[in-house]
mmCIF file of C-alpha atoms in Angstrom:
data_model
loop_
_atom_site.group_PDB
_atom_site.id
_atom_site.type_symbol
_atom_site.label_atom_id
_atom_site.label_comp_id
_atom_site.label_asym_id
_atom_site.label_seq_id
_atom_site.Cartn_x
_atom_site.Cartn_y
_atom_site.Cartn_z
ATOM 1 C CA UNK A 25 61.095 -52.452 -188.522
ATOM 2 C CA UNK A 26 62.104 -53.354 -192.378
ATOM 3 C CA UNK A 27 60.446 -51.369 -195.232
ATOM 4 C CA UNK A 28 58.345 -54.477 -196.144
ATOM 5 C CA UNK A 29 56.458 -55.096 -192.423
ATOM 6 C CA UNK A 30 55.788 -51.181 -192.194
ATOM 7 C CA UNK A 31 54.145 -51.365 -195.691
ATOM 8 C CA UNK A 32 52.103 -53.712 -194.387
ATOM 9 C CA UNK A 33 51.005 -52.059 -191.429
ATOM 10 C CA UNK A 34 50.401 -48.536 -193.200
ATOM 11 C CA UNK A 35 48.247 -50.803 -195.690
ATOM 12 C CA UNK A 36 45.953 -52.243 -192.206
ATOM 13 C CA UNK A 37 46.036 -48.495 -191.552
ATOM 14 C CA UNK A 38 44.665 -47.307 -194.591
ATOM 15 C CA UNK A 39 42.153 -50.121 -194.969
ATOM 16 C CA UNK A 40 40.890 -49.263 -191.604
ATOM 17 C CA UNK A 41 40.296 -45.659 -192.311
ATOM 18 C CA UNK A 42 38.499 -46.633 -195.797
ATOM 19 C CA UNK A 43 36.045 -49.021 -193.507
ATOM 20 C CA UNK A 44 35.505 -46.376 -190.859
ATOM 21 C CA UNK A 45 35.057 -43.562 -193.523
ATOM 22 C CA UNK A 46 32.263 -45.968 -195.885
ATOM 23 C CA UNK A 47 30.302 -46.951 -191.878
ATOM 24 C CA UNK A 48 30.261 -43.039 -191.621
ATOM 25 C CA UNK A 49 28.345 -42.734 -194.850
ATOM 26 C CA UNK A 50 26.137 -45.118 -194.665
ATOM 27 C CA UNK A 51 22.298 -43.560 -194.477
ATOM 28 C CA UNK A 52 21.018 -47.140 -193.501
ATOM 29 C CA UNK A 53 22.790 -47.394 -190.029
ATOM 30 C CA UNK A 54 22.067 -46.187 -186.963
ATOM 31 C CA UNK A 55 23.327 -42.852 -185.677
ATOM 32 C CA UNK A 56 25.428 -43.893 -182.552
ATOM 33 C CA UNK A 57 27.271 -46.173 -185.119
ATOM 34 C CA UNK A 58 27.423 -43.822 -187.810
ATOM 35 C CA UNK A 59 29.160 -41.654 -184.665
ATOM 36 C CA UNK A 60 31.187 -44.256 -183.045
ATOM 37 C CA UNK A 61 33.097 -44.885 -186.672
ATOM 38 C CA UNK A 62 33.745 -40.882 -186.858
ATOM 39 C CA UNK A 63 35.650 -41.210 -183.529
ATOM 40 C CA UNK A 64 37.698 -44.006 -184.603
ATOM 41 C CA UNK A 65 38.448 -42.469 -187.867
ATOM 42 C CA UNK A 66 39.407 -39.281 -186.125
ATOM 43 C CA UNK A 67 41.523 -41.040 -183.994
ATOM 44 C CA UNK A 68 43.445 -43.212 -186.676
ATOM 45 C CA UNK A 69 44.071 -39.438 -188.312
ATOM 46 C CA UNK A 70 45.198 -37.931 -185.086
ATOM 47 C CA UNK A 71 47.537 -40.915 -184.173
ATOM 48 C CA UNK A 72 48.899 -40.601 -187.556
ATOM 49 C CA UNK A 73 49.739 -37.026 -187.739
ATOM 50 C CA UNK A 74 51.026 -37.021 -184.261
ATOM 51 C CA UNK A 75 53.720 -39.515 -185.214
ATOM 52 C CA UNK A 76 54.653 -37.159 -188.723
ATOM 53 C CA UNK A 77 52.262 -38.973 -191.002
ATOM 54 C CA UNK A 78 49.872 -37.867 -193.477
ATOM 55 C CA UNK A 79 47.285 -39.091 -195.583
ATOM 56 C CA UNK A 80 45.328 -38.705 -198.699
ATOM 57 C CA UNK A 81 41.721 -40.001 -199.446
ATOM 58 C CA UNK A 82 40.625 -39.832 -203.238
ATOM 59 C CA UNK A 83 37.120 -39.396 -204.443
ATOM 60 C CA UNK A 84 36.237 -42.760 -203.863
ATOM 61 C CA UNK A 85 37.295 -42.928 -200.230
ATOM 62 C CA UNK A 86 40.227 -44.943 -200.840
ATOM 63 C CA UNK A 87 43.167 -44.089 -198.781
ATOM 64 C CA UNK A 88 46.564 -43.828 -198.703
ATOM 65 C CA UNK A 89 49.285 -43.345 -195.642
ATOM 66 C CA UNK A 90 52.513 -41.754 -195.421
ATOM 67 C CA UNK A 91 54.982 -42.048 -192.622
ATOM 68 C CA UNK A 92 58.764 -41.916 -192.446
ATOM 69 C CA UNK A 93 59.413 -42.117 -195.848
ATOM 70 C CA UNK A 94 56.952 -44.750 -197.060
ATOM 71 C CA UNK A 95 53.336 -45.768 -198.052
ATOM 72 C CA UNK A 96 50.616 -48.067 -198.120
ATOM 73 C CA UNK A 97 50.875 -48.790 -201.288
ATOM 74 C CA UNK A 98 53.535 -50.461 -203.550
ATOM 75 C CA UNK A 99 52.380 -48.603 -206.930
ATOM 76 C CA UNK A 100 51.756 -45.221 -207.120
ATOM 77 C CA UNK A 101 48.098 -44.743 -208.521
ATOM 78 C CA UNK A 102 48.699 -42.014 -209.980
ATOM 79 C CA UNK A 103 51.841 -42.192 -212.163
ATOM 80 C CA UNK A 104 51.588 -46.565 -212.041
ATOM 81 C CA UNK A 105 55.205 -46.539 -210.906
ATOM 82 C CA UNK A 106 56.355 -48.376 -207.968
ATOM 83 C CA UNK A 107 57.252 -46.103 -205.297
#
């Protein structure tokens, strides 16, 4: 898999776990689906650690992924460098 296609996968990954993590917080939904997007989030988590990934979420609940070297995003927040 190149660099580039990876990237883009880690960035599905990490958009995923920021639209699991906002369903989880949200007051106005139902339980069960409040529930149901805890599990998935767990499981995107577990999946990635399992393989040697990590992740960050900031205050915001944005999130970024790690594996094998690279990350979801192109620019480092942070410093504004590209990684």
């Amino acid at each position: 898999m190149k660099k580039k296609e990876l990237r883009g996968h880690l960035g599905m990954l990490a958009f995923s776990m920021d639209s699991q993590w906002c369903v989880m917080h949200r007051e106005d939904l139902p339980e069960p689906t409040r529930v149901c997007a805890e599990g998935q989030y767990q499981g995107m988590i577990f999946t990635l650690t399992v393989l040697g990934g990590d992740w960050v979420r900031d205050a915001k609940g944005k999130h970024r992924v790690f594996l094998m070297g690279e990350s979801s995003r192109d620019t480092d927040e942070y410093t504004n460098k590209e990684d």
